[in-house]
Tab-separated table of C-alpha atoms in Angstrom:
chain	number	residue	atom	x	y	z
A	1	MET	CA	-0.053	0.121	0.024
A	2	LYS	CA	2.807	2.226	-0.044
A	3	HIS	CA	4.008	1.951	-3.240
A	4	LYS	CA	1.194	3.296	-3.874
A	5	VAL	CA	0.527	6.234	-1.483
A	6	ASP	CA	4.519	7.356	-2.237
A	7	ASN	CA	3.428	7.849	-6.033
A	8	LEU	CA	2.204	10.770	-7.885
A	9	LEU	CA	1.653	9.060	-10.905
A	10	GLU	CA	1.574	5.910	-12.456
A	11	VAL	CA	2.010	4.817	-16.209
A	12	ARG	CA	1.685	0.935	-16.880
A	13	ASP	CA	1.754	-0.699	-20.321
A	14	LEU	CA	1.118	2.373	-22.229
A	15	THR	CA	0.746	1.719	-25.551
A	16	VAL	CA	0.146	4.262	-28.557
A	17	ASN	CA	-0.327	3.509	-31.938
A	18	PHE	CA	-0.737	5.623	-35.335
A	19	SER	CA	-2.416	4.541	-38.019
A	20	SER	CA	-4.190	5.629	-40.773
A	21	LYS	CA	-4.773	3.396	-44.183
A	22	ASP	CA	-1.468	4.270	-44.983
A	23	PHE	CA	0.953	2.879	-41.984
A	24	SER	CA	0.463	1.917	-38.570
A	25	ILE	CA	3.308	1.906	-35.814
A	26	ASP	CA	3.433	1.688	-32.491
A	27	ALA	CA	5.417	4.920	-31.773
A	28	VAL	CA	5.625	3.924	-27.635
A	29	ARG	CA	5.523	-0.321	-26.499
A	30	SER	CA	3.700	-1.397	-23.651
A	31	ILE	CA	5.909	0.845	-21.503
A	32	SER	CA	5.602	1.471	-16.784
A	33	PHE	CA	7.345	3.591	-14.376
A	34	SER	CA	6.399	5.442	-11.524
A	35	ILE	CA	6.461	9.255	-10.583
A	36	LYS	CA	7.129	9.734	-6.660
A	37	ARG	CA	5.818	12.250	-4.671
A	38	GLY	CA	8.665	15.154	-4.803
A	39	LYS	CA	10.810	13.769	-6.784
A	40	THR	CA	12.712	14.158	-11.072
A	41	PHE	CA	11.898	11.345	-12.992
A	42	ALA	CA	14.201	11.194	-16.631
A	43	LEU	CA	13.091	10.363	-19.870
A	44	VAL	CA	15.722	9.750	-21.900
A	45	GLY	CA	16.882	9.041	-24.874
A	46	GLU	CA	17.408	9.871	-28.443
A	47	SER	CA	14.948	11.814	-30.580
A	48	GLY	CA	11.983	9.468	-32.531
A	49	SER	CA	12.362	7.066	-29.569
A	50	GLY	CA	8.608	8.019	-27.799
A	51	LYS	CA	9.967	10.345	-25.284
A	52	SER	CA	7.090	13.090	-25.987
A	53	VAL	CA	5.067	10.973	-27.353
A	54	THR	CA	4.266	9.251	-23.826
A	55	ALA	CA	4.292	13.017	-22.310
A	56	LEU	CA	2.133	13.618	-24.331
A	57	SER	CA	-0.246	11.269	-23.579
A	58	ILE	CA	-0.718	12.020	-19.820
A	59	LEU	CA	-2.457	15.388	-20.741
A	60	LYS	CA	-3.581	13.719	-23.738
A	61	LEU	CA	-3.257	15.976	-25.976
A	62	LEU	CA	-2.125	13.041	-29.011
A	63	PRO	CA	-4.459	13.828	-32.756
A	64	TYR	CA	-6.540	11.186	-31.675
A	65	GLN	CA	-7.734	11.284	-34.980
A	66	ILE	CA	-4.529	8.391	-35.873
A	67	ALA	CA	-3.681	8.180	-32.568
A	68	SER	CA	-4.746	5.311	-30.295
A	69	HIS	CA	-3.708	3.532	-27.201
A	70	SER	CA	-4.472	-0.521	-25.771
A	71	SER	CA	-7.251	-1.753	-23.892
A	72	ARG	CA	-4.413	-2.535	-21.142
A	73	SER	CA	-2.853	1.380	-20.953
A	74	SER	CA	-3.646	3.138	-17.643
A	75	ILE	CA	-2.369	6.207	-16.915
A	76	LYS	CA	-3.072	6.967	-13.274
A	77	LEU	CA	-2.712	10.284	-11.099
A	78	ARG	CA	-3.076	10.374	-7.115
A	79	GLU	CA	-4.258	6.773	-7.939
A	80	LYS	CA	-7.175	8.066	-10.667
A	81	GLU	CA	-7.197	7.037	-14.229
A	82	LEU	CA	-6.779	9.627	-16.379
A	83	MET	CA	-6.761	7.303	-19.319
A	84	THR	CA	-11.102	6.995	-19.289
A	85	MET	CA	-12.058	10.463	-18.470
A	86	SER	CA	-13.624	12.800	-20.562
A	87	LEU	CA	-12.479	15.528	-22.643
A	88	ASN	CA	-13.618	17.744	-19.563
A	89	GLU	CA	-12.467	16.213	-16.953
A	90	ILE	CA	-9.065	16.131	-18.393
A	91	ARG	CA	-9.287	19.827	-19.218
A	92	LYS	CA	-9.453	20.284	-15.628
A	93	ILE	CA	-6.139	18.875	-14.613
A	94	ARG	CA	-4.398	20.685	-17.343
A	95	GLY	CA	-2.092	23.795	-16.528
A	96	ASP	CA	-3.697	23.120	-12.945
A	97	SER	CA	-2.528	19.738	-11.845
A	98	ILE	CA	-0.607	18.422	-14.748
A	99	SER	CA	1.687	21.476	-16.068
A	100	MET	CA	3.098	21.379	-19.279
A	101	ILE	CA	6.727	23.065	-20.470
A	102	PHE	CA	6.560	22.424	-24.451
A	103	GLN	CA	9.686	22.417	-26.665
A	104	GLU	CA	8.914	24.996	-28.802
A	105	PRO	CA	7.321	27.894	-27.360
A	106	MET	CA	6.909	29.847	-30.296
A	107	THR	CA	3.788	26.791	-31.126
A	108	SER	CA	2.391	26.998	-27.999
A	109	LEU	CA	2.216	31.364	-27.802
A	110	ASN	CA	-0.183	32.970	-29.364
A	111	PRO	CA	1.911	35.563	-31.392
A	112	TYR	CA	-1.156	38.136	-31.383
A	113	GLN	CA	-1.034	38.494	-28.271
A	114	ARG	CA	1.269	39.825	-25.859
A	115	VAL	CA	3.033	37.341	-23.223
A	116	GLY	CA	2.375	38.998	-20.120
A	117	ARG	CA	-2.057	38.975	-21.146
A	118	GLN	CA	-1.323	34.935	-22.153
A	119	ILE	CA	-0.480	34.052	-18.365
A	120	GLU	CA	-2.579	37.094	-16.752
A	121	GLU	CA	-5.569	34.411	-18.598
A	122	VAL	CA	-4.360	31.788	-17.423
A	123	LEU	CA	-4.602	33.069	-13.697
A	124	MET	CA	-7.808	34.531	-13.843
A	125	VAL	CA	-9.230	30.943	-15.048
A	126	HIS	CA	-7.781	29.062	-12.780
A	127	LYS	CA	-7.073	30.989	-9.669
A	128	GLY	CA	-9.644	33.528	-10.037
A	129	MET	CA	-7.282	36.602	-10.008
A	130	GLY	CA	-8.503	39.561	-10.720
A	131	ARG	CA	-6.755	41.390	-13.670
A	132	SER	CA	-4.225	43.814	-11.041
A	133	GLU	CA	-3.416	40.841	-8.708
A	134	ALA	CA	-3.093	38.380	-12.242
A	135	LYS	CA	-0.799	41.412	-13.452
A	136	ALA	CA	0.895	41.511	-10.410
A	137	ARG	CA	1.735	37.699	-10.320
A	138	VAL	CA	3.123	37.277	-13.879
A	139	VAL	CA	5.507	40.484	-13.138
A	140	ASP	CA	6.756	38.100	-9.814
A	141	LEU	CA	7.199	35.020	-12.172
A	142	PHE	CA	8.983	36.741	-14.862
A	143	ARG	CA	11.290	37.827	-11.998
A	144	LYS	CA	11.676	34.427	-10.915
A	145	VAL	CA	12.508	32.837	-14.247
A	146	GLN	CA	14.980	35.571	-14.652
A	147	ILE	CA	13.589	37.453	-17.618
A	148	PRO	CA	15.253	41.009	-17.069
A	149	ASP	CA	13.090	43.775	-17.025
A	150	PRO	CA	10.356	41.694	-16.522
A	151	GLU	CA	7.145	44.318	-16.249
A	152	TYR	CA	8.585	45.513	-20.316
A	153	LYS	CA	8.836	42.649	-21.379
A	154	ALA	CA	5.590	41.261	-19.852
A	155	GLU	CA	3.953	44.048	-22.643
A	156	SER	CA	6.240	42.537	-25.493
A	157	TYR	CA	4.958	40.162	-27.961
A	158	PRO	CA	6.238	36.824	-28.783
A	159	HIS	CA	8.350	37.637	-32.272
A	160	GLN	CA	9.775	40.994	-30.095
A	161	LEU	CA	11.807	38.538	-27.332
A	162	SER	CA	14.720	36.235	-27.945
A	163	GLY	CA	14.555	32.006	-28.553
A	164	GLY	CA	15.457	32.043	-24.411
A	165	GLN	CA	13.157	34.417	-23.485
A	166	ARG	CA	10.255	32.892	-25.483
A	167	GLN	CA	11.431	29.738	-23.506
A	168	ARG	CA	11.357	31.119	-20.324
A	169	VAL	CA	7.379	32.923	-20.516
A	170	MET	CA	7.108	28.813	-21.233
A	171	ILE	CA	7.853	28.195	-17.710
A	172	ALA	CA	6.256	31.078	-16.138
A	173	MET	CA	2.781	29.718	-17.301
A	174	ALA	CA	4.096	26.129	-16.661
A	175	LEU	CA	4.503	27.361	-13.082
A	176	SER	CA	1.830	30.154	-12.342
A	177	ASN	CA	-0.453	27.365	-10.839
A	178	ASP	CA	1.219	26.319	-8.315
A	179	PRO	CA	1.208	22.967	-10.272
A	180	ASP	CA	1.589	18.759	-8.361
A	181	LEU	CA	3.655	17.840	-12.065
A	182	LEU	CA	5.712	19.187	-14.206
A	183	ILE	CA	5.991	18.000	-17.626
A	184	ALA	CA	9.251	19.488	-18.909
A	185	ASP	CA	9.882	18.295	-22.383
A	186	GLU	CA	13.650	19.558	-23.457
A	187	PRO	CA	12.583	23.112	-21.141
A	188	THR	CA	16.286	24.595	-21.357
A	189	THR	CA	16.870	23.157	-24.866
A	190	ALA	CA	17.130	27.457	-26.422
A	191	LEU	CA	18.805	28.398	-23.415
A	192	ASP	CA	22.616	29.289	-22.581
A	193	VAL	CA	24.673	27.422	-19.964
A	194	THR	CA	24.226	30.237	-17.293
A	195	VAL	CA	20.965	30.297	-16.994
A	196	GLU	CA	20.822	26.123	-17.221
A	197	LYS	CA	21.772	25.972	-14.618
A	198	SER	CA	19.736	28.580	-12.157
A	199	LEU	CA	16.859	27.725	-14.245
A	200	LEU	CA	17.291	24.316	-12.827
A	201	GLU	CA	18.202	25.265	-9.191
A	202	LEU	CA	15.238	27.634	-9.223
A	203	LEU	CA	13.159	24.067	-10.094
A	204	LYS	CA	14.386	22.641	-7.408
A	205	GLY	CA	13.851	25.079	-5.085
A	206	LEU	CA	10.206	24.874	-5.803
A	207	GLN	CA	9.744	21.282	-6.111
A	208	VAL	CA	10.988	21.409	-2.764
A	209	GLN	CA	9.028	24.779	-1.748
A	210	MET	CA	5.717	22.967	-3.366
A	211	GLY	CA	6.179	19.280	-2.999
A	212	MET	CA	5.775	19.121	-6.760
A	213	SER	CA	6.860	15.857	-9.195
A	214	ILE	CA	8.582	16.674	-12.411
A	215	LEU	CA	8.999	14.568	-15.464
A	216	PHE	CA	11.881	15.276	-17.151
A	217	ILE	CA	12.308	15.409	-20.725
A	218	THR	CA	16.079	15.550	-22.507
A	219	HIS	CA	18.268	13.941	-24.494
A	220	ASP	CA	21.343	15.371	-22.278
A	221	LEU	CA	22.686	12.863	-19.929
A	222	ASN	CA	25.300	16.042	-17.933
A	223	ILE	CA	21.406	17.470	-17.198
A	224	VAL	CA	19.864	13.712	-15.880
A	225	LYS	CA	22.664	12.990	-14.029
A	226	LYS	CA	23.226	16.335	-11.692
A	227	PHE	CA	19.116	16.964	-11.253
A	228	ALA	CA	17.149	13.920	-11.871
A	229	ASP	CA	16.395	11.167	-8.971
A	230	GLU	CA	15.340	8.486	-11.024
A	231	VAL	CA	15.733	7.467	-15.180
A	232	ALA	CA	14.296	5.774	-17.515
A	233	VAL	CA	16.150	4.999	-20.861
A	234	MET	CA	14.070	4.456	-23.834
A	235	LYS	CA	14.991	3.164	-27.193
A	236	ASN	CA	12.163	2.746	-30.665
A	237	GLY	CA	9.101	3.055	-27.988
A	238	GLU	CA	10.049	1.220	-25.020
A	239	ILE	CA	11.397	1.289	-21.890
A	240	VAL	CA	15.428	-0.231	-22.102
A	241	GLU	CA	16.207	-0.030	-18.846
A	242	THR	CA	15.171	2.274	-15.342
A	243	GLY	CA	16.374	2.802	-12.006
A	244	GLU	CA	17.951	5.759	-9.283
A	245	VAL	CA	19.863	8.007	-11.274
A	246	GLU	CA	23.287	6.800	-9.208
A	247	LYS	CA	22.994	3.589	-9.770
A	248	VAL	CA	22.329	2.892	-13.995
A	249	PHE	CA	24.747	5.748	-14.461
A	250	SER	CA	27.549	3.684	-11.823
A	251	LEU	CA	26.340	0.360	-12.773
A	252	PRO	CA	24.208	0.312	-16.769
A	253	LYS	CA	23.181	-3.288	-17.736
A	254	HIS	CA	21.565	-2.210	-20.865
A	255	SER	CA	23.845	-1.858	-24.450
A	256	TYR	CA	22.465	1.688	-25.169
A	257	THR	CA	22.241	3.148	-22.312
A	258	LYS	CA	25.914	1.809	-22.296
A	259	LYS	CA	26.178	3.395	-25.510
A	260	LEU	CA	24.194	6.624	-24.878
A	261	LEU	CA	26.663	7.376	-21.627
A	262	ASP	CA	29.752	6.411	-23.868
A	263	SER	CA	29.095	9.052	-26.256
A	264	ILE	CA	28.741	11.988	-23.846
A	265	PRO	CA	31.397	14.212	-25.735
A	266	PRO	CA	35.263	14.788	-23.816
A	267	PRO	CA	36.168	18.147	-23.526
A	268	LYS	CA	37.774	19.933	-26.746
A	269	ASN	CA	40.518	22.109	-26.550
A	270	ASN	CA	41.012	22.607	-30.163
A	271	VAL	CA	43.464	25.676	-32.049
A	272	THR	CA	42.186	26.865	-35.403
A	273	ASP	CA	44.808	27.664	-38.190
A	274	GLU	CA	44.652	30.417	-39.919
A	275	GLY	CA	43.161	29.802	-43.136
A	276	LYS	CA	40.899	32.107	-46.180
A	277	SER	CA	38.358	33.888	-44.795
A	278	ILE	CA	34.603	32.985	-46.006
A	279	LEU	CA	32.677	35.293	-44.194
A	280	VAL	CA	33.485	38.824	-43.080
A	281	SER	CA	31.514	41.462	-40.589
A	282	GLN	CA	32.766	44.105	-39.291
A	283	GLU	CA	30.991	46.866	-37.041
A	284	LEU	CA	27.874	45.590	-37.533
A	285	THR	CA	25.627	47.060	-36.030
A	286	VAL	CA	21.362	46.624	-35.643
A	287	ASN	CA	18.905	48.380	-34.487
A	288	TYR	CA	15.333	47.815	-33.745
A	289	LEU	CA	12.667	50.334	-33.296
A	290	THR	CA	10.371	49.443	-30.098
A	291	LYS	CA	8.231	53.096	-29.959
A	292	LYS	CA	7.574	55.240	-32.839
A	293	SER	CA	6.156	58.488	-31.954
A	294	PHE	CA	4.489	61.808	-33.776
A	295	PHE	CA	6.003	64.068	-31.879
A	296	LYS	CA	9.411	63.205	-29.639
A	297	GLU	CA	12.068	61.043	-30.763
A	298	ASP	CA	12.024	57.567	-32.143
A	299	HIS	CA	12.794	54.499	-29.844
A	300	TYR	CA	15.124	51.880	-30.497
A	301	LEU	CA	17.016	48.840	-28.294
A	302	THR	CA	20.861	48.075	-30.535
A	303	ALA	CA	20.223	44.675	-30.580
A	304	VAL	CA	24.340	44.307	-31.915
A	305	ASP	CA	26.815	46.826	-31.558
A	306	GLY	CA	29.771	47.520	-33.613
A	307	ALA	CA	30.155	43.431	-34.110
A	308	SER	CA	32.651	42.023	-35.814
A	309	ILE	CA	33.009	38.251	-37.110
A	310	LYS	CA	35.614	35.887	-38.907
A	311	VAL	CA	34.549	32.869	-40.404
A	312	LEU	CA	37.018	30.547	-42.044
A	313	GLU	CA	36.553	28.300	-45.476
A	314	GLY	CA	36.157	24.652	-44.089
A	315	LYS	CA	36.498	25.019	-40.234
A	316	THR	CA	33.298	26.091	-37.491
A	317	THR	CA	33.457	29.457	-35.746
A	318	GLY	CA	30.892	29.577	-32.496
A	319	LEU	CA	28.812	32.077	-31.155
A	320	VAL	CA	28.437	32.084	-27.710
A	321	GLY	CA	25.937	34.351	-25.194
A	322	GLU	CA	22.966	34.247	-22.992
A	323	SER	CA	19.280	34.563	-24.423
A	324	GLY	CA	19.071	38.172	-26.040
A	325	SER	CA	22.300	39.032	-25.959
A	326	GLY	CA	21.811	39.330	-30.283
A	327	LYS	CA	23.648	35.955	-31.182
A	328	SER	CA	20.657	35.685	-33.606
A	329	SER	CA	20.181	38.964	-34.685
A	330	LEU	CA	23.193	38.804	-35.898
A	331	ALA	CA	23.395	35.765	-37.945
A	332	ARG	CA	19.667	37.446	-39.597
A	333	ALA	CA	21.608	40.558	-40.093
A	334	LEU	CA	24.441	38.144	-42.121
A	335	LEU	CA	22.318	36.756	-43.901
A	336	GLY	CA	20.512	39.669	-45.093
A	337	LEU	CA	16.805	38.969	-42.910
A	338	GLU	CA	17.220	42.188	-40.994
A	339	ILE	CA	18.526	45.879	-41.521
A	340	SER	CA	21.863	46.505	-40.510
A	341	GLU	CA	24.618	49.413	-40.789
A	342	GLY	CA	28.668	48.167	-41.095
A	343	LEU	CA	30.847	45.760	-43.713
A	344	ILE	CA	29.517	42.237	-44.575
A	345	GLU	CA	31.280	40.574	-47.250
A	346	PHE	CA	30.762	36.619	-48.312
A	347	ASN	CA	33.764	35.264	-50.606
A	348	GLY	CA	34.513	38.754	-50.803
A	349	GLU	CA	31.865	40.693	-51.903
A	350	ASP	CA	29.808	43.888	-49.939
A	351	LEU	CA	26.497	42.134	-49.311
A	352	ASN	CA	25.565	45.636	-48.351
A	353	SER	CA	26.106	47.169	-51.535
A	354	LEU	CA	24.819	44.602	-54.132
A	355	SER	CA	21.546	45.100	-55.066
A	356	ALA	CA	18.270	42.696	-53.848
A	357	ASN	CA	18.735	40.644	-57.338
A	358	SER	CA	22.568	40.225	-57.282
A	359	ARG	CA	22.287	39.365	-53.275
A	360	ARG	CA	19.565	36.699	-54.553
A	361	PHE	CA	21.892	34.917	-56.505
A	362	ILE	CA	24.647	34.693	-53.685
A	363	LYS	CA	21.936	33.074	-51.077
A	364	LYS	CA	21.830	30.169	-52.820
A	365	ASP	CA	24.955	29.831	-50.799
A	366	PHE	CA	24.400	31.042	-48.182
A	367	GLN	CA	22.087	29.022	-46.020
A	368	ILE	CA	20.886	29.422	-41.843
A	369	VAL	CA	18.795	27.079	-39.742
A	370	PHE	CA	16.528	27.977	-37.725
A	371	GLN	CA	16.211	27.935	-33.915
A	372	ASP	CA	12.688	26.582	-34.650
A	373	PRO	CA	11.558	24.365	-37.280
A	374	PHE	CA	7.694	23.644	-36.080
A	375	GLY	CA	7.671	27.763	-36.915
A	376	SER	CA	9.870	27.287	-40.290
A	377	LEU	CA	8.498	24.143	-41.857
A	378	SER	CA	4.189	24.626	-43.200
A	379	PRO	CA	1.685	22.602	-41.436
A	380	ARG	CA	0.000	22.381	-44.907
A	381	GLN	CA	2.592	20.174	-46.551
A	382	THR	CA	4.985	17.142	-46.770
A	383	VAL	CA	8.445	17.714	-45.455
A	384	GLY	CA	9.117	15.832	-48.981
A	385	GLU	CA	7.159	18.638	-51.122
A	386	ILE	CA	9.266	21.455	-48.430
A	387	ILE	CA	12.632	20.098	-50.012
């Protein structure tokens, strides 16, 4: 009996099948695990192993037009079966008893509404707060997740924030209702390492304060080792090993677990020799108009201030910095996706002096992989059609 009392969430024989007239696949096959009250349970594995599908099953957020569970599948929260709950019943669980931090914040935030207002609505619906109380709570949450200038940022739209700042907005929203279980799907993917550490410490502190359990989904084994109490390793939709983190890391039993642990890269200290410069920027500046006034001076935010960078042919140049430090703005300026001042040379040609047509021909040799694939790929086309 003690076993059940200690467990906040119990997953038993969970199977998830996706099928249509063209295909049928078991994305998750008969997995079982329990999450104890006040503890962190990590779910690790490669992309496509079934981690996120498992998390979405808990909140019944799968596309059930093509998704289904076996009759043996069971998910219990405080010994109450979630699989048989109606949509109205599960809606009372979402965002209240269980909250989720999604991997792609741009697909979760309303692009037409200020981020502060989006969280205010959550607090007003779930907590019964008035507008002014909810607004003050939002500012407090933004401070806790270390969003700079929280009053100002609360009035921003999602596209006006950096990728890391958007993710922190999602974390603030997930914590706003003091959930019993927080499902965190790669929550630190878009964050810089300095904020990542403080964020994990914040979650750990809130966990102790609230008695909150956390289901932590990640591919980063270093985070698991430092942050989680128990871990389950997934491969091809199955859990191949589970147990206390310390035991699994020190004495892994399954060959796949050993492979994952062996894949942790050692520190590198490579010195790059000089070579031909393929991309050069000098004194590059990017300004964003933040407030336009008819009677006063317009207000601008300087995202990049006199940046100079050199990329050598055949080499990799790393650009690091905190969220909002200007990394993405610099990259977009180099591609000509942002208006900038300064010198940008690609293969010896000054891109800012070229006409739009001339620059268009050069862009085929100059590509980018964006941070948020869901924001870049059309949901109305197959990936094959897009390519």
